[in-house]
Every structure is written in structure tokens, then in C-alpha cells.
CSV table of N, CA and C in Angstrom, one decimal:
chain,number,residue,atom,x,y,z
A,152,MET,N,26.2,-7.8,-3.4
A,152,MET,CA,25.6,-7.1,-2.6
A,152,MET,C,26.3,-7.3,-1.3
A,153,ASP,N,26.6,-6.3,-0.5
A,153,ASP,CA,27.6,-7.0,1.0
A,153,ASP,C,26.7,-7.0,1.9
A,154,ARG,N,26.7,-7.4,3.1
A,154,ARG,CA,25.8,-8.0,4.1
A,154,ARG,C,25.1,-6.6,4.9
A,155,ALA,N,25.9,-5.6,4.7
A,155,ALA,CA,24.9,-4.7,5.3
A,155,ALA,C,24.1,-3.9,4.3
A,156,GLN,N,24.5,-4.0,2.9
A,156,GLN,CA,22.8,-3.9,1.9
A,156,GLN,C,22.2,-4.8,2.1
A,157,LYS,N,22.2,-5.9,2.8
A,157,LYS,CA,21.4,-7.0,2.7
A,157,LYS,C,20.6,-6.5,4.0
A,158,GLU,N,21.2,-6.4,5.1
A,158,GLU,CA,20.3,-6.2,6.3
A,158,GLU,C,19.6,-5.0,5.7
A,159,GLN,N,20.2,-4.0,5.4
A,159,GLN,CA,19.2,-2.6,5.4
A,159,GLN,C,18.2,-3.0,4.3
A,160,LEU,N,18.6,-3.9,3.2
A,160,LEU,CA,16.9,-4.5,2.1
A,160,LEU,C,16.1,-5.0,3.3
A,161,VAL,N,16.7,-6.0,4.0
A,161,VAL,CA,15.9,-6.8,5.0
A,161,VAL,C,14.6,-6.4,5.7
A,162,GLU,N,15.5,-4.5,6.2
A,162,GLU,CA,15.2,-3.9,7.2
A,162,GLU,C,13.6,-2.7,6.2
A,163,GLU,N,13.8,-2.9,5.0
A,163,GLU,CA,13.2,-1.9,4.2
A,163,GLU,C,12.2,-2.8,3.8
A,164,LEU,N,12.1,-4.1,3.3
A,164,LEU,CA,11.0,-5.0,3.0
A,164,LEU,C,10.3,-5.4,4.4
A,165,GLY,N,10.9,-5.1,5.5
A,165,GLY,CA,9.9,-5.8,6.9
A,165,GLY,C,9.2,-4.5,7.2
A,166,GLN,N,9.6,-3.2,6.9
A,166,GLN,CA,8.7,-2.1,6.7
A,166,GLN,C,7.7,-2.0,5.9
A,167,ILE,N,8.0,-2.7,4.6
A,167,ILE,CA,6.6,-2.5,3.9
A,167,ILE,C,5.9,-3.6,4.1
A,168,PHE,N,6.1,-4.9,4.3
A,168,PHE,CA,5.3,-6.0,4.9
A,168,PHE,C,4.5,-5.4,6.3
A,169,GLU,N,4.9,-4.7,7.0
A,169,GLU,CA,4.1,-4.0,8.5
A,169,GLU,C,3.4,-3.0,8.1
A,170,SER,N,3.8,-2.2,7.3
A,170,SER,CA,2.9,-1.3,7.0
A,170,SER,C,1.7,-1.3,5.8
A,171,SER,N,1.9,-2.1,5.1
A,171,SER,CA,1.0,-2.4,3.7
A,171,SER,C,0.1,-2.9,4.0
A,172,GLY,N,-1.2,-2.5,3.7
A,172,GLY,CA,-2.8,-3.0,3.6
A,172,GLY,C,-2.9,-4.5,2.7
A,173,VAL,N,-2.2,-4.6,1.7
A,173,VAL,CA,-2.1,-5.6,0.8
A,173,VAL,C,-0.7,-5.7,0.2
A,174,VAL,N,-0.3,-6.7,-0.1
A,174,VAL,CA,0.9,-7.6,-0.7
A,174,VAL,C,0.4,-8.5,-1.5
A,175,VAL,N,0.6,-8.4,-3.1
A,175,VAL,CA,0.4,-9.2,-3.7
A,175,VAL,C,1.6,-9.5,-4.6
A,176,VAL,N,1.6,-11.4,-4.5
A,176,VAL,CA,3.0,-11.6,-5.1
A,176,VAL,C,2.6,-12.1,-6.5
A,177,SER,N,3.5,-12.0,-7.6
A,177,SER,CA,3.4,-12.5,-8.9
A,177,SER,C,4.5,-13.0,-9.5
A,178,HIS,N,4.4,-13.6,-10.6
A,178,HIS,CA,5.6,-14.0,-11.3
A,178,HIS,C,5.5,-13.5,-12.7
A,179,TYR,N,6.6,-12.8,-12.8
A,179,TYR,CA,6.8,-11.9,-13.9
A,179,TYR,C,7.8,-12.5,-14.7
A,180,VAL,N,8.1,-13.7,-15.2
A,180,VAL,CA,8.8,-14.4,-16.1
A,180,VAL,C,8.4,-13.6,-17.6
A,181,GLY,N,9.1,-13.2,-18.4
A,181,GLY,CA,8.8,-12.8,-19.9
A,181,GLY,C,8.3,-11.1,-19.8
A,182,LEU,N,8.4,-10.8,-18.7
A,182,LEU,CA,8.0,-9.1,-18.9
A,182,LEU,C,9.2,-8.7,-19.6
A,183,THR,N,9.2,-7.7,-20.1
A,183,THR,CA,9.8,-6.9,-20.6
A,183,THR,C,10.5,-5.5,-19.6
A,184,VAL,N,11.4,-4.7,-19.9
A,184,VAL,CA,11.9,-3.4,-19.1
A,184,VAL,C,10.6,-2.5,-19.1
A,185,ALA,N,10.2,-2.2,-20.0
A,185,ALA,CA,9.2,-1.7,-20.8
A,185,ALA,C,7.7,-1.8,-19.8
A,186,GLU,N,7.7,-3.0,-19.8
A,186,GLU,CA,6.3,-3.6,-19.2
A,186,GLU,C,6.2,-3.3,-17.9
A,187,MET,N,7.4,-3.6,-17.0
A,187,MET,CA,7.6,-3.7,-15.6
A,187,MET,C,7.5,-2.0,-15.4
A,188,GLN,N,7.9,-1.3,-16.4
A,188,GLN,CA,7.9,0.1,-15.9
A,188,GLN,C,6.2,0.4,-15.9
A,189,ASP,N,5.8,0.1,-16.9
A,189,ASP,CA,4.7,0.4,-16.9
A,189,ASP,C,3.5,0.0,-15.9
A,190,LEU,N,3.9,-1.3,-15.2
A,190,LEU,CA,3.5,-2.0,-14.0
A,190,LEU,C,3.9,-0.8,-13.1
A,191,ARG,N,4.8,-0.6,-12.7
A,191,ARG,CA,5.3,0.5,-11.8
A,191,ARG,C,4.6,1.9,-11.9
A,192,ALA,N,4.1,2.1,-12.9
A,192,ALA,CA,3.6,3.6,-13.1
A,192,ALA,C,2.3,3.4,-12.9
A,193,ARG,N,1.5,2.3,-12.7
A,193,ARG,CA,0.2,2.2,-12.8
A,193,ARG,C,0.1,2.4,-11.4
A,194,ALA,N,1.1,1.4,-10.3
A,194,ALA,CA,1.1,1.4,-9.0
A,194,ALA,C,1.2,2.3,-8.7
A,195,ARG,N,2.1,3.6,-8.7
A,195,ARG,CA,2.4,4.7,-8.4
A,195,ARG,C,1.1,5.6,-8.5
A,196,ALA,N,0.6,5.6,-9.3
A,196,ALA,CA,-0.7,6.2,-9.8
A,196,ALA,C,-1.5,6.1,-8.6
A,197,ALA,N,-1.8,4.3,-8.2
A,197,ALA,CA,-3.0,4.1,-7.5
A,197,ALA,C,-2.2,4.3,-6.2
A,198,GLY,N,-1.4,4.7,-5.7
A,198,GLY,CA,-1.0,5.0,-4.5
A,198,GLY,C,-0.5,3.6,-4.1
A,199,GLY,N,0.4,2.9,-4.7
A,199,GLY,CA,0.8,1.8,-4.4
A,199,GLY,C,2.4,1.6,-5.2
A,200,ALA,N,3.2,0.7,-4.8
A,200,ALA,CA,4.6,0.6,-5.5
A,200,ALA,C,4.7,-1.0,-5.9
A,201,VAL,N,5.7,-1.5,-6.5
A,201,VAL,CA,6.1,-2.7,-6.9
A,201,VAL,C,7.5,-3.0,-6.6
A,202,ARG,N,7.9,-4.2,-6.3
A,202,ARG,CA,9.4,-4.1,-5.5
A,202,ARG,C,9.7,-5.7,-6.1
A,203,VAL,N,11.0,-6.0,-6.8
A,203,VAL,CA,11.6,-6.9,-6.9
A,203,VAL,C,12.5,-7.1,-6.1
A,204,ALA,N,12.4,-8.3,-5.3
A,204,ALA,CA,13.6,-8.7,-4.1
A,204,ALA,C,14.0,-10.1,-4.0
A,205,LYS,N,15.0,-10.6,-3.4
A,205,LYS,CA,15.4,-11.8,-3.5
A,205,LYS,C,14.7,-12.6,-2.9
A,206,ASN,N,14.0,-13.6,-3.0
A,206,ASN,CA,13.4,-14.4,-2.1
A,206,ASN,C,13.5,-14.7,-0.6
A,207,ARG,N,14.8,-15.1,-0.8
A,207,ARG,CA,15.5,-15.1,0.9
A,207,ARG,C,15.4,-14.5,1.7
A,208,LEU,N,15.4,-13.1,1.0
A,208,LEU,CA,15.9,-11.8,1.9
A,208,LEU,C,14.4,-11.8,2.1
A,209,ALA,N,13.3,-11.8,1.3
A,209,ALA,CA,12.1,-11.4,1.4
A,209,ALA,C,11.5,-12.4,2.6
A,210,LYS,N,11.8,-13.7,2.5
A,210,LYS,CA,11.2,-14.6,3.6
A,210,LYS,C,11.7,-14.0,5.0
A,211,ILE,N,13.2,-13.8,4.9
A,211,ILE,CA,13.9,-13.5,6.4
A,211,ILE,C,13.3,-11.9,6.6
A,212,ALA,N,12.6,-11.2,5.7
A,212,ALA,CA,11.8,-9.9,6.4
A,212,ALA,C,10.5,-10.1,6.9
A,213,LEU,N,10.0,-11.2,6.6
A,213,LEU,CA,8.5,-11.8,6.6
A,213,LEU,C,8.7,-12.2,8.3
A,214,GLU,N,9.4,-13.0,8.7
A,214,GLU,CA,9.5,-13.3,9.8
A,214,GLU,C,8.9,-12.6,10.9
A,215,GLY,N,7.7,-12.9,11.6
A,215,GLY,CA,6.9,-12.3,12.4
A,215,GLY,C,6.4,-11.2,12.3
A,216,LYS,N,6.1,-10.8,10.8
A,216,LYS,CA,5.2,-9.7,10.2
A,216,LYS,C,3.7,-10.6,10.2
A,217,PRO,N,2.5,-9.7,10.3
A,217,PRO,CA,1.5,-10.1,9.6
A,217,PRO,C,1.1,-10.8,8.6
A,218,CYS,N,2.0,-10.8,7.5
A,218,CYS,CA,1.5,-10.9,6.4
A,218,CYS,C,2.4,-12.5,6.3
A,219,ALA,N,3.2,-13.3,7.0
A,219,ALA,CA,4.3,-14.2,7.1
A,219,ALA,C,3.4,-15.5,6.1
A,220,SER,N,2.2,-15.4,6.0
A,220,SER,CA,1.9,-16.6,5.5
A,220,SER,C,2.2,-16.5,3.5
A,221,ILE,N,2.4,-15.3,3.0
A,221,ILE,CA,3.2,-15.2,1.8
A,221,ILE,C,4.2,-15.7,1.6
A,222,ALA,N,5.1,-16.2,2.7
A,222,ALA,CA,6.4,-16.9,2.4
A,222,ALA,C,6.4,-17.7,1.2
A,223,ASP,N,5.6,-19.1,1.5
A,223,ASP,CA,5.4,-19.9,0.3
A,223,ASP,C,5.3,-19.4,-0.9
A,224,LEU,N,4.7,-18.5,-1.0
A,224,LEU,CA,4.6,-17.8,-2.8
A,224,LEU,C,5.9,-17.5,-3.1
A,225,LEU,N,6.6,-17.2,-2.1
A,225,LEU,CA,8.2,-17.1,-2.9
A,225,LEU,C,9.0,-17.5,-3.3
A,226,THR,N,8.8,-18.3,-4.5
A,226,THR,CA,9.4,-19.0,-5.4
A,226,THR,C,9.6,-18.4,-7.1
A,227,GLY,N,10.9,-18.8,-7.3
A,227,GLY,CA,10.8,-18.2,-8.8
A,227,GLY,C,11.2,-16.7,-9.0
A,228,MET,N,11.0,-16.3,-9.7
A,228,MET,CA,11.1,-14.9,-10.1
A,228,MET,C,9.7,-14.2,-9.7
A,229,THR,N,9.6,-13.7,-8.6
A,229,THR,CA,8.1,-13.0,-7.9
A,229,THR,C,8.8,-11.4,-8.0
A,230,VAL,N,7.3,-10.8,-7.9
A,230,VAL,CA,7.7,-9.3,-7.7
A,230,VAL,C,6.7,-9.1,-6.7
A,231,LEU,N,6.5,-8.2,-6.4
A,231,LEU,CA,5.6,-7.9,-4.8
A,231,LEU,C,5.2,-6.4,-5.3
A,232,THR,N,3.9,-6.2,-5.3
A,232,THR,CA,3.0,-5.4,-5.7
A,232,THR,C,2.4,-4.7,-4.3
A,233,TYR,N,2.2,-3.7,-3.9
A,233,TYR,CA,1.9,-3.3,-2.4
A,233,TYR,C,1.4,-1.9,-2.3
A,234,SER,N,0.5,-1.8,-1.4
A,234,SER,CA,0.0,-0.6,-1.1
A,234,SER,C,-0.5,-0.4,0.5
A,235,GLU,N,-0.6,0.7,0.9
A,235,GLU,CA,-1.5,1.0,2.3
A,235,GLU,C,-3.1,0.9,1.8
A,236,ASP,N,-3.5,1.5,0.7
A,236,ASP,CA,-4.8,1.1,0.7
A,236,ASP,C,-5.0,-0.1,0.5
A,237,PRO,N,-6.2,-0.9,1.2
A,237,PRO,CA,-6.2,-2.6,0.9
A,237,PRO,C,-6.5,-2.6,0.0
A,238,VAL,N,-6.9,-1.7,-1.2
A,238,VAL,CA,-7.3,-2.4,-2.8
A,238,VAL,C,-6.6,-2.2,-4.1
A,239,ALA,N,-5.6,-1.0,-3.6
A,239,ALA,CA,-5.1,-0.5,-4.8
A,239,ALA,C,-4.1,-1.1,-5.4
A,240,ALA,N,-3.5,-2.1,-4.7
A,240,ALA,CA,-2.5,-2.8,-5.3
A,240,ALA,C,-3.1,-3.9,-6.0
A,241,ALA,N,-3.9,-4.6,-5.1
A,241,ALA,CA,-4.8,-5.9,-6.0
A,241,ALA,C,-5.5,-5.3,-7.4
A,242,LYS,N,-6.1,-4.2,-7.1
A,242,LYS,CA,-6.0,-4.0,-8.7
A,242,LYS,C,-5.2,-3.4,-9.5
A,243,VAL,N,-4.6,-3.0,-9.2
A,243,VAL,CA,-3.3,-2.8,-10.2
A,243,VAL,C,-2.9,-3.9,-10.8
A,244,ALA,N,-2.1,-5.1,-9.9
A,244,ALA,CA,-1.9,-6.2,-10.5
A,244,ALA,C,-3.2,-6.9,-11.2
A,245,GLN,N,-4.1,-7.0,-10.7
A,245,GLN,CA,-5.2,-8.0,-11.5
A,245,GLN,C,-5.6,-7.0,-13.1
A,246,GLU,N,-5.7,-5.8,-12.8
A,246,GLU,CA,-5.8,-4.9,-14.3
A,246,GLU,C,-4.5,-5.2,-15.2
A,247,PHE,N,-3.5,-5.1,-14.6
A,247,PHE,CA,-2.2,-5.3,-15.6
A,247,PHE,C,-1.8,-6.8,-15.8
A,248,SER,N,-2.6,-8.0,-15.1
A,248,SER,CA,-2.3,-9.2,-15.6
A,248,SER,C,-3.3,-9.7,-16.9
A,249,LYS,N,-4.7,-8.9,-16.6
A,249,LYS,CA,-5.4,-8.7,-17.9
A,249,LYS,C,-4.8,-8.5,-19.1
A,250,ASP,N,-4.3,-7.4,-18.9
A,250,ASP,CA,-3.4,-6.6,-20.2
A,250,ASP,C,-2.2,-7.7,-20.9
A,251,ASN,N,-1.6,-8.2,-19.6
A,251,ASN,CA,-0.4,-8.7,-19.8
A,251,ASN,C,-0.4,-9.9,-19.3
A,252,PRO,N,-0.4,-11.4,-19.9
A,252,PRO,CA,-0.8,-12.5,-19.2
A,252,PRO,C,0.6,-13.2,-18.8
A,253,LYS,N,1.7,-12.3,-19.0
A,253,LYS,CA,3.0,-12.8,-18.8
A,253,LYS,C,2.9,-12.6,-16.9
A,254,LEU,N,2.4,-11.7,-16.5
A,254,LEU,CA,2.1,-11.4,-15.0
A,254,LEU,C,1.3,-12.2,-14.2
A,255,VAL,N,1.5,-13.6,-13.8
A,255,VAL,CA,1.0,-14.2,-13.3
A,255,VAL,C,0.6,-14.1,-11.9
A,256,ILE,N,-0.6,-14.0,-11.3
A,256,ILE,CA,-0.8,-13.5,-9.9
A,256,ILE,C,-0.5,-14.9,-9.4
A,257,LEU,N,0.0,-14.8,-8.0
A,257,LEU,CA,-0.2,-16.6,-7.1
A,257,LEU,C,-0.6,-16.2,-6.1
A,258,GLY,N,-0.8,-15.2,-5.4
A,258,GLY,CA,-1.4,-14.9,-4.1
A,258,GLY,C,-1.3,-13.6,-3.5
A,259,GLY,N,-1.3,-13.6,-2.2
A,259,GLY,CA,-1.2,-12.2,-1.4
A,259,GLY,C,-1.5,-12.5,-0.2
A,260,ALA,N,-1.3,-11.3,0.6
A,260,ALA,CA,-2.2,-11.2,1.8
A,260,ALA,C,-2.4,-9.7,2.4
A,261,MET,N,-3.8,-9.9,2.9
A,261,MET,CA,-4.3,-8.6,3.6
A,261,MET,C,-4.0,-8.6,4.7
A,262,GLY,N,-3.1,-8.0,5.2
A,262,GLY,CA,-3.0,-8.2,6.8
A,262,GLY,C,-2.6,-9.6,7.3
A,263,GLU,N,-3.5,-10.1,8.3
A,263,GLU,CA,-2.9,-11.4,8.8
A,263,GLU,C,-3.7,-12.4,7.9
A,264,ASN,N,-4.5,-12.0,6.8
A,264,ASN,CA,-5.5,-13.0,5.9
A,264,ASN,C,-4.6,-13.3,4.7
A,265,ALA,N,-4.4,-14.5,4.4
A,265,ALA,CA,-3.7,-15.2,3.3
A,265,ALA,C,-4.6,-15.0,2.0
A,266,LEU,N,-4.5,-14.5,1.1
A,266,LEU,CA,-4.8,-14.5,-0.3
A,266,LEU,C,-4.6,-15.6,-1.2
A,267,ASP,N,-5.4,-16.3,-1.8
A,267,ASP,CA,-5.1,-17.1,-3.2
A,267,ASP,C,-5.5,-16.0,-4.3
A,268,THR,N,-5.2,-16.6,-5.7
A,268,THR,CA,-5.5,-15.8,-6.8
A,268,THR,C,-7.0,-15.6,-6.8
A,269,ALA,N,-8.0,-16.2,-6.3
A,269,ALA,CA,-9.4,-15.9,-6.6
A,269,ALA,C,-9.5,-14.6,-5.1
A,270,GLY,N,-8.9,-15.0,-4.2
A,270,GLY,CA,-8.9,-13.9,-3.1
A,270,GLY,C,-8.4,-12.6,-3.6
A,271,VAL,N,-7.2,-12.3,-4.6
A,271,VAL,CA,-6.9,-11.4,-4.9
A,271,VAL,C,-7.7,-10.6,-6.0
A,272,GLU,N,-8.1,-11.1,-6.7
A,272,GLU,CA,-9.3,-11.0,-7.5
A,272,GLU,C,-10.8,-10.2,-7.1
A,273,ALA,N,-11.1,-10.9,-5.7
A,273,ALA,CA,-12.2,-10.8,-5.2
A,273,ALA,C,-11.6,-9.4,-4.5
A,274,VAL,N,-10.7,-9.5,-3.6
A,274,VAL,CA,-10.4,-7.8,-3.2
A,274,VAL,C,-9.9,-6.6,-4.5
A,275,SER,N,-9.5,-7.1,-5.4
A,275,SER,CA,-9.8,-6.0,-6.6
A,275,SER,C,-10.9,-5.5,-7.4
A,276,LYS,N,-12.1,-6.4,-6.5
A,276,LYS,CA,-13.3,-5.7,-7.2
A,276,LYS,C,-14.0,-5.0,-6.0
A,277,MET,N,-13.2,-4.9,-5.1
A,277,MET,CA,-14.0,-4.2,-4.0
A,277,MET,C,-13.7,-2.4,-4.4
A,278,PRO,N,-14.5,-1.8,-3.8
A,278,PRO,CA,-14.1,0.0,-3.6
A,278,PRO,C,-13.4,0.4,-3.2
A,279,SER,N,-12.6,1.0,-3.9
A,279,SER,CA,-11.3,2.0,-3.1
A,279,SER,C,-11.6,2.6,-1.9
A,280,ARG,N,-10.6,3.1,-1.5
A,280,ARG,CA,-10.7,3.9,-0.1
A,280,ARG,C,-11.7,5.4,-0.5
A,281,GLU,N,-10.9,6.0,-1.7
A,281,GLU,CA,-11.8,7.2,-1.7
A,281,GLU,C,-13.4,7.2,-2.1
A,282,GLU,N,-13.7,5.8,-3.0
A,282,GLU,CA,-15.0,5.5,-3.5
A,282,GLU,C,-15.6,5.3,-2.3
A,283,LEU,N,-15.4,4.7,-1.0
A,283,LEU,CA,-16.2,4.4,-0.3
A,283,LEU,C,-16.3,5.7,0.6
A,284,ILE,N,-15.6,6.6,1.0
A,284,ILE,CA,-15.6,8.0,1.3
A,284,ILE,C,-16.5,8.9,0.8
A,285,ALA,N,-16.3,8.6,-0.6
A,285,ALA,CA,-17.3,9.6,-1.3
A,285,ALA,C,-19.0,9.0,-1.1
A,286,THR,N,-19.0,7.5,-1.2
A,286,THR,CA,-20.3,7.3,-1.1
A,286,THR,C,-21.0,7.4,0.6
A,287,ILE,N,-19.8,7.3,1.4
A,287,ILE,CA,-20.4,7.4,2.8
A,287,ILE,C,-21.1,9.3,3.1
A,288,ALA,N,-19.8,10.1,2.2
A,288,ALA,CA,-20.3,11.7,2.2
A,288,ALA,C,-21.6,11.5,1.4
A,289,GLY,N,-21.9,11.1,0.6
A,289,GLY,CA,-23.4,11.3,0.0
A,289,GLY,C,-24.2,10.7,1.0
A,290,MET,N,-24.3,9.8,1.4
A,290,MET,CA,-25.2,9.2,2.5
A,290,MET,C,-25.3,9.9,3.4
A,291,LEU,N,-24.4,10.6,3.8
A,291,LEU,CA,-24.6,11.4,4.9
A,291,LEU,C,-25.3,12.9,4.4
A,292,GLY,N,-24.9,13.0,3.4
A,292,GLY,CA,-25.5,14.6,2.9
A,292,GLY,C,-27.0,14.3,2.3
A,293,ALA,N,-27.6,13.4,2.3
A,293,ALA,CA,-28.7,12.7,1.6
A,293,ALA,C,-30.0,13.4,3.0
A,294,PRO,N,-30.0,13.0,3.7
A,294,PRO,CA,-30.9,12.9,4.6
A,294,PRO,C,-30.9,14.6,4.7
A,295,ALA,N,-29.9,15.6,5.4
A,295,ALA,CA,-30.1,16.6,5.4
A,295,ALA,C,-30.4,17.5,4.5
A,296,SER,N,-30.4,17.0,3.1
A,296,SER,CA,-31.3,17.5,1.8
A,296,SER,C,-32.7,17.6,2.3
A,297,ASN,N,-32.8,16.0,2.5
A,297,ASN,CA,-34.4,15.5,2.4
A,297,ASN,C,-34.8,16.5,3.6
A,298,ILE,N,-34.3,16.9,4.8
A,298,ILE,CA,-35.0,17.5,5.6
A,298,ILE,C,-35.2,19.0,5.3
A,299,ALA,N,-34.5,19.7,4.5
A,299,ALA,CA,-34.6,21.0,3.9
A,299,ALA,C,-35.3,20.9,3.0
A,300,GLY,N,-35.4,20.4,2.2
A,300,GLY,CA,-36.5,19.9,1.5
A,300,GLY,C,-38.1,20.0,2.0
A,301,ALA,N,-37.9,19.1,2.7
A,301,ALA,CA,-39.5,19.0,3.5
A,301,ALA,C,-39.9,20.2,4.2
A,302,ILE,N,-38.7,21.2,5.1
A,302,ILE,CA,-39.4,22.3,6.0
A,302,ILE,C,-39.4,23.3,4.5
A,303,GLY,N,-38.9,23.4,3.6
A,303,GLY,CA,-39.5,24.2,2.7
A,303,GLY,C,-40.7,23.9,1.8
A,304,ALA,N,-41.2,22.6,2.0
A,304,ALA,CA,-42.1,22.2,1.2
A,304,ALA,C,-43.5,22.8,1.6
A,305,PRO,N,-43.8,23.1,2.5
A,305,PRO,CA,-45.1,23.8,3.2
A,305,PRO,C,-45.1,25.1,2.7
A,306,ALA,N,-44.2,25.6,2.9
A,306,ALA,CA,-44.0,27.4,2.5
A,306,ALA,C,-44.5,27.3,0.8
A,307,SER,N,-44.0,26.6,0.2
A,307,SER,CA,-43.6,27.1,-1.4
A,307,SER,C,-45.1,26.2,-1.8
A,308,ASN,N,-46.0,25.4,-0.9
A,308,ASN,CA,-47.3,25.3,-1.1
A,308,ASN,C,-48.3,25.9,-0.9
A,309,ILE,N,-48.1,26.9,0.2
A,309,ILE,CA,-48.8,28.0,0.7
A,309,ILE,C,-49.1,28.9,-0.3
A,310,ALA,N,-47.9,29.3,-0.7
A,310,ALA,CA,-47.5,30.1,-1.8
A,310,ALA,C,-48.3,30.0,-3.2
A,311,SER,N,-48.4,28.6,-3.7
A,311,SER,CA,-48.7,28.1,-4.7
A,311,SER,C,-50.6,28.6,-4.6
A,312,ILE,N,-50.6,28.1,-3.4
A,312,ILE,CA,-52.4,28.1,-3.1
A,312,ILE,C,-52.7,29.6,-3.2
A,313,LEU,N,-52.0,30.2,-2.5
A,313,LEU,CA,-52.4,32.2,-2.5
A,313,LEU,C,-52.4,32.2,-4.3
A,314,SER,N,-51.4,31.8,-4.8
A,314,SER,CA,-51.4,32.4,-6.3
A,314,SER,C,-52.4,31.9,-7.0
A,315,THR,N,-52.7,30.8,-7.0
A,315,THR,CA,-54.1,30.4,-7.2
A,315,THR,C,-55.2,31.1,-6.9
A,316,ILE,N,-55.3,31.4,-5.7
A,316,ILE,CA,-56.6,32.0,-4.9
A,316,ILE,C,-56.9,33.7,-6.1
A,317,GLU,N,-55.6,34.4,-5.8
A,317,GLU,CA,-55.2,35.3,-6.6
A,317,GLU,C,-55.8,35.4,-8.1
A,318,ASP,N,-55.5,34.3,-8.5
A,318,ASP,CA,-55.7,34.2,-10.2
A,318,ASP,C,-57.2,34.1,-10.3
A,319,LYS,N,-57.6,33.3,-9.5
A,319,LYS,CA,-59.5,33.0,-9.5
A,319,LYS,C,-60.0,34.5,-9.1
A,320,ALA,N,-59.5,35.3,-8.3
A,320,ALA,CA,-60.2,36.2,-8.1
A,320,ALA,C,-60.0,37.5,-9.0
A,321,ALA,N,-58.9,37.5,-9.7
A,321,ALA,CA,-58.6,38.4,-10.5
A,321,ALA,C,-59.7,37.9,-12.1
């Protein structure tokens, strides 16, 4: 890898660290190529990505970035799982590490907040952006349906009373 390629890689990593909602750092010693491809596919399906980079270049890219706190985690064979959604990458890494104990989560960062292993696990249990949007939409729609039901209820009550009176009269 020549100097120009290294500079380009540092710039790409810098953009990743800048734009990601969460970055998870893990050791991947012993993972086969097929297992790594499975991890990448899971991350891609969740809207994230997986990147293996030289630790020294990643540390250079971290300088001045919000998630610079993960620099201490970059030792040994590390893989970065990241996503713009603050929950997706943590969920992918956590679920994959449960299925495959060779992936050991070291920690991560969520913006300026450093996460340890327990922090990554806590973030992975949070609802995703889509789940939150669906919940909020449901909450916003519920009062409108309740109001419509309350407005329509007196008319249906009057109709049922009138039909009861008709039945008695007949």
C-alpha cells in the first residue's frame, strides 16, 4: 500500500467516523471468510457496514473526530461495525457475537460517548429508528381515532334507542 492509498484510506475512515451514529470495535480472531461475509451481509441488511482497517491508520483517522475515545480499543485484529442508525451496528455485532463467540466485542462509541461492552449491549437492546417512528405514528393516530369514535358514539346510541322503541311499538 503506497502513501496515496493510505491517505485515501485515512480520509475514508475519517468520513466513516464522522457520519456514523455508532461504531463498534471487535476482535475477529479465528473467523473464517464465510463467517466474515455473513457478518457483512447482516450489517448491510440492517443499513450498516463492516470494515477491517489497519489500527494505526484508523487511529490517525480518529484524530479530532467525535468518537476519538475508541482509539484505545484498536489493538490486535480489530473489525469496525458502523451505521448511521445509532442502534443498527450494535444490534448486528451483538447478535453475531451470540451466534459466533469468535467475534469479541471490545466496545465502541456513540457520537462523543464511549461505550464499553455492556454499553454496546445496552444500545443493541434499544428500539431501532424504524421501530420508534412506527411507535410515534401509532401514538399520534390513536387520539384521532378515539375522537372519531366519541363523535360517532352518540349518533349510534340514538339510532339503537329509536330501533328499540320501534320494536316495542310493533
